[in-house]
Short mmCIF file of C-alpha atoms in Angstrom, two decimals:
data_model
loop_
_atom_site.label_atom_id
_atom_site.label_comp_id
_atom_site.label_asym_id
_atom_site.label_seq_id
_atom_site.Cartn_x
_atom_site.Cartn_y
_atom_site.Cartn_z
CA MET A 530 35.55 122.69 70.67
CA ARG A 531 38.73 124.20 71.84
CA GLU A 532 41.48 123.36 74.00
CA ALA A 533 42.29 125.85 76.84
CA ARG A 534 45.74 126.53 76.75
CA ALA A 535 47.52 128.03 79.96
CA ALA A 536 48.46 131.37 79.48
CA PRO A 537 52.13 132.39 79.58
CA PRO A 538 53.73 132.92 82.95
CA PRO A 539 54.07 137.41 82.98
CA PRO A 540 57.44 138.28 81.52
CA ASP A 541 58.91 138.62 85.51
CA ALA A 542 58.66 135.61 86.31
CA ARG A 543 60.61 134.31 83.44
CA GLN A 544 63.47 136.30 84.79
CA TYR A 545 62.60 135.54 88.13
CA CYS A 546 62.70 131.66 87.48
CA ALA A 547 65.38 132.59 85.51
CA ASP A 548 67.98 134.10 87.61
CA ILE A 549 67.25 131.78 90.14
CA ALA A 550 68.04 128.57 88.84
CA ALA A 551 71.41 130.19 87.81
CA ALA A 552 71.72 131.25 91.57
CA ALA A 553 70.61 127.99 92.59
CA GLY A 554 72.97 125.75 90.00
CA ALA A 555 75.69 128.12 91.41
CA ALA A 556 74.93 127.12 95.01
CA ARG A 557 74.53 123.60 93.98
CA ASN A 558 78.04 123.51 92.30
CA ALA A 559 80.18 125.89 94.70
CA ARG A 560 78.25 122.92 98.08
CA GLN A 561 79.64 119.78 95.04
CA GLU A 562 83.43 121.70 95.70
CA LYS A 563 83.47 121.86 99.17
CA GLU A 564 82.35 118.08 99.28
CA LEU A 565 84.39 116.79 96.74
CA LEU A 566 87.44 119.62 98.63
CA ASP A 567 86.70 117.39 102.01
CA ILE A 568 86.49 114.42 100.71
CA GLU A 569 90.67 115.03 99.17
CA GLN A 570 91.08 116.31 102.74
CA ARG A 571 90.16 113.06 104.23
CA ILE A 572 91.42 110.88 101.77
CA ALA A 573 94.95 112.66 101.73
CA LYS A 574 94.93 112.76 105.54
CA ARG A 575 93.33 108.70 104.76
CA THR A 576 97.30 108.66 102.49
CA ALA A 577 99.18 109.85 105.06
CA GLU A 578 98.40 107.85 108.39
CA LEU A 579 98.19 104.91 105.62
CA GLU A 580 102.19 105.95 104.71
CA ALA A 581 102.80 106.68 107.82
CA LYS A 582 101.93 102.71 108.73
CA ARG A 583 103.29 101.09 106.33
CA ALA A 584 106.48 103.12 106.98
CA GLU A 585 106.43 101.72 110.11
CA LEU A 586 105.46 98.55 109.81
CA GLN A 587 108.62 98.61 107.48
CA ASP A 588 110.37 99.25 110.32
CA VAL A 589 109.44 96.86 111.83
CA LEU A 590 110.41 94.07 108.71
CA ASP A 591 113.40 95.24 108.28
CA ARG A 592 114.13 95.05 112.13
CA TYR A 593 112.55 91.73 111.63
CA ASP A 594 114.95 91.00 108.82
CA SER A 595 118.14 92.05 109.97
CA LEU A 596 117.00 89.85 113.15
CA LEU A 597 116.33 87.02 111.23
CA LYS A 598 119.70 87.29 109.43
CA GLN A 599 121.93 87.25 112.34
CA THR A 600 120.41 85.04 113.87
CA ASP A 601 120.88 82.51 110.50
CA GLU A 602 124.19 83.82 110.50
CA ARG A 603 124.73 82.36 114.55
CA LEU A 604 122.97 79.42 113.68
CA VAL A 605 125.58 78.31 110.92
CA SER A 606 128.02 79.64 112.80
CA ILE A 607 126.94 76.68 115.47
CA TYR A 608 126.67 74.18 113.95
CA GLY A 609 129.82 74.60 111.57
CA ARG A 610 131.91 74.40 115.05
CA MET A 611 130.30 71.18 115.92
CA ARG A 612 131.70 68.03 115.87
CA PRO A 613 130.29 66.46 112.82
CA GLU A 614 128.88 63.57 114.40
CA ALA A 615 126.82 65.97 116.94
CA ALA A 616 126.32 67.97 113.61
CA ALA A 617 124.35 64.56 112.64
CA ALA A 618 122.11 64.41 115.43
CA GLN A 619 120.69 67.74 115.71
CA PHE A 620 119.96 67.40 112.66
CA ALA A 621 118.52 64.09 112.24
CA ASN A 622 116.03 65.68 114.45
CA MET A 623 115.36 69.07 112.68
CA GLU A 624 112.84 69.45 110.20
CA GLU A 625 114.04 68.39 106.99
CA ASP A 626 113.86 72.07 104.74
CA MET A 627 115.77 74.12 107.92
CA ALA A 628 117.82 71.66 107.55
CA ALA A 629 118.20 71.43 103.82
CA ALA A 630 119.04 74.60 103.98
CA MET A 631 122.04 75.04 106.93
CA LEU A 632 123.48 72.15 104.50
CA MET A 633 123.28 74.88 101.94
CA ARG A 634 124.69 78.01 104.03
CA LEU A 635 127.26 75.49 105.76
CA GLN A 636 130.76 75.24 103.90
CA PRO A 637 130.82 72.07 101.44
CA LYS A 638 133.65 70.62 103.68
CA GLN A 639 131.35 70.76 106.40
CA SER A 640 127.96 69.38 105.08
CA SER A 641 129.59 66.47 104.00
CA ALA A 642 131.34 65.47 106.89
CA ILE A 643 128.08 65.53 108.53
CA LEU A 644 126.09 63.91 105.72
CA ASN A 645 128.77 61.28 106.14
CA GLU A 646 127.60 60.97 110.17
CA MET A 647 123.99 60.87 109.80
CA GLU A 648 121.98 57.56 109.14
CA ALA A 649 121.96 57.00 105.55
CA ALA A 650 118.44 57.39 104.24
CA ARG A 651 118.34 60.41 106.04
CA ALA A 652 121.59 61.76 104.77
CA VAL A 653 119.95 60.79 100.59
CA VAL A 654 116.56 63.19 101.70
CA LEU A 655 118.24 66.27 103.11
CA THR A 656 120.51 65.71 99.64
CA LYS A 657 117.98 65.41 97.98
CA LYS A 658 116.76 68.84 99.52
CA VAL A 659 119.84 70.48 98.93
CA ALA A 660 119.62 69.53 94.72
CA ALA A 661 115.82 70.42 94.48
CA LEU A 662 116.90 73.83 96.80
CA SER A 663 119.94 74.86 94.99
CA SER A 664 117.76 74.31 91.77
CA LEU A 665 115.67 76.80 92.51
CA VAL A 666 118.06 79.12 94.22
CA GLY A 667 120.78 79.08 91.12
CA GLY A 668 117.40 79.01 88.63
CA GLY A 669 118.01 75.46 87.74
CA LYS A 670 121.35 76.44 86.48
CA LYS A 671 125.39 75.45 87.59
CA GLN A 672 126.78 78.81 89.24
#
């Protein structure tokens, strides 16, 4: 018994399939290229939007940093002009890190006068904080 084989397609059908396959592949490639271009345009647009937002946020941060610096300088100036006993009373109620940072910014003569007017236990705590912060800021090296 012989198996029945399908007859090969006529030559015109083969040519038609070859022609249509090439056209279909070209159409598929064109569609994919268009989709990629659309995606690239959306990415470029989104990147531009994000860059604009980043620039806006950087501007806000710069203004905020400037304001903090001005405020910090004013506070240092205010505490530097206070009588040591009045400043010591303020530093006694201030958060330790803030008080230590402020003492670091004052002139050594002003800081020592303020520490001298404080309760001894609080002065020791703040002095240790100043020393720890100084080693962090200076990398542990004497400057």
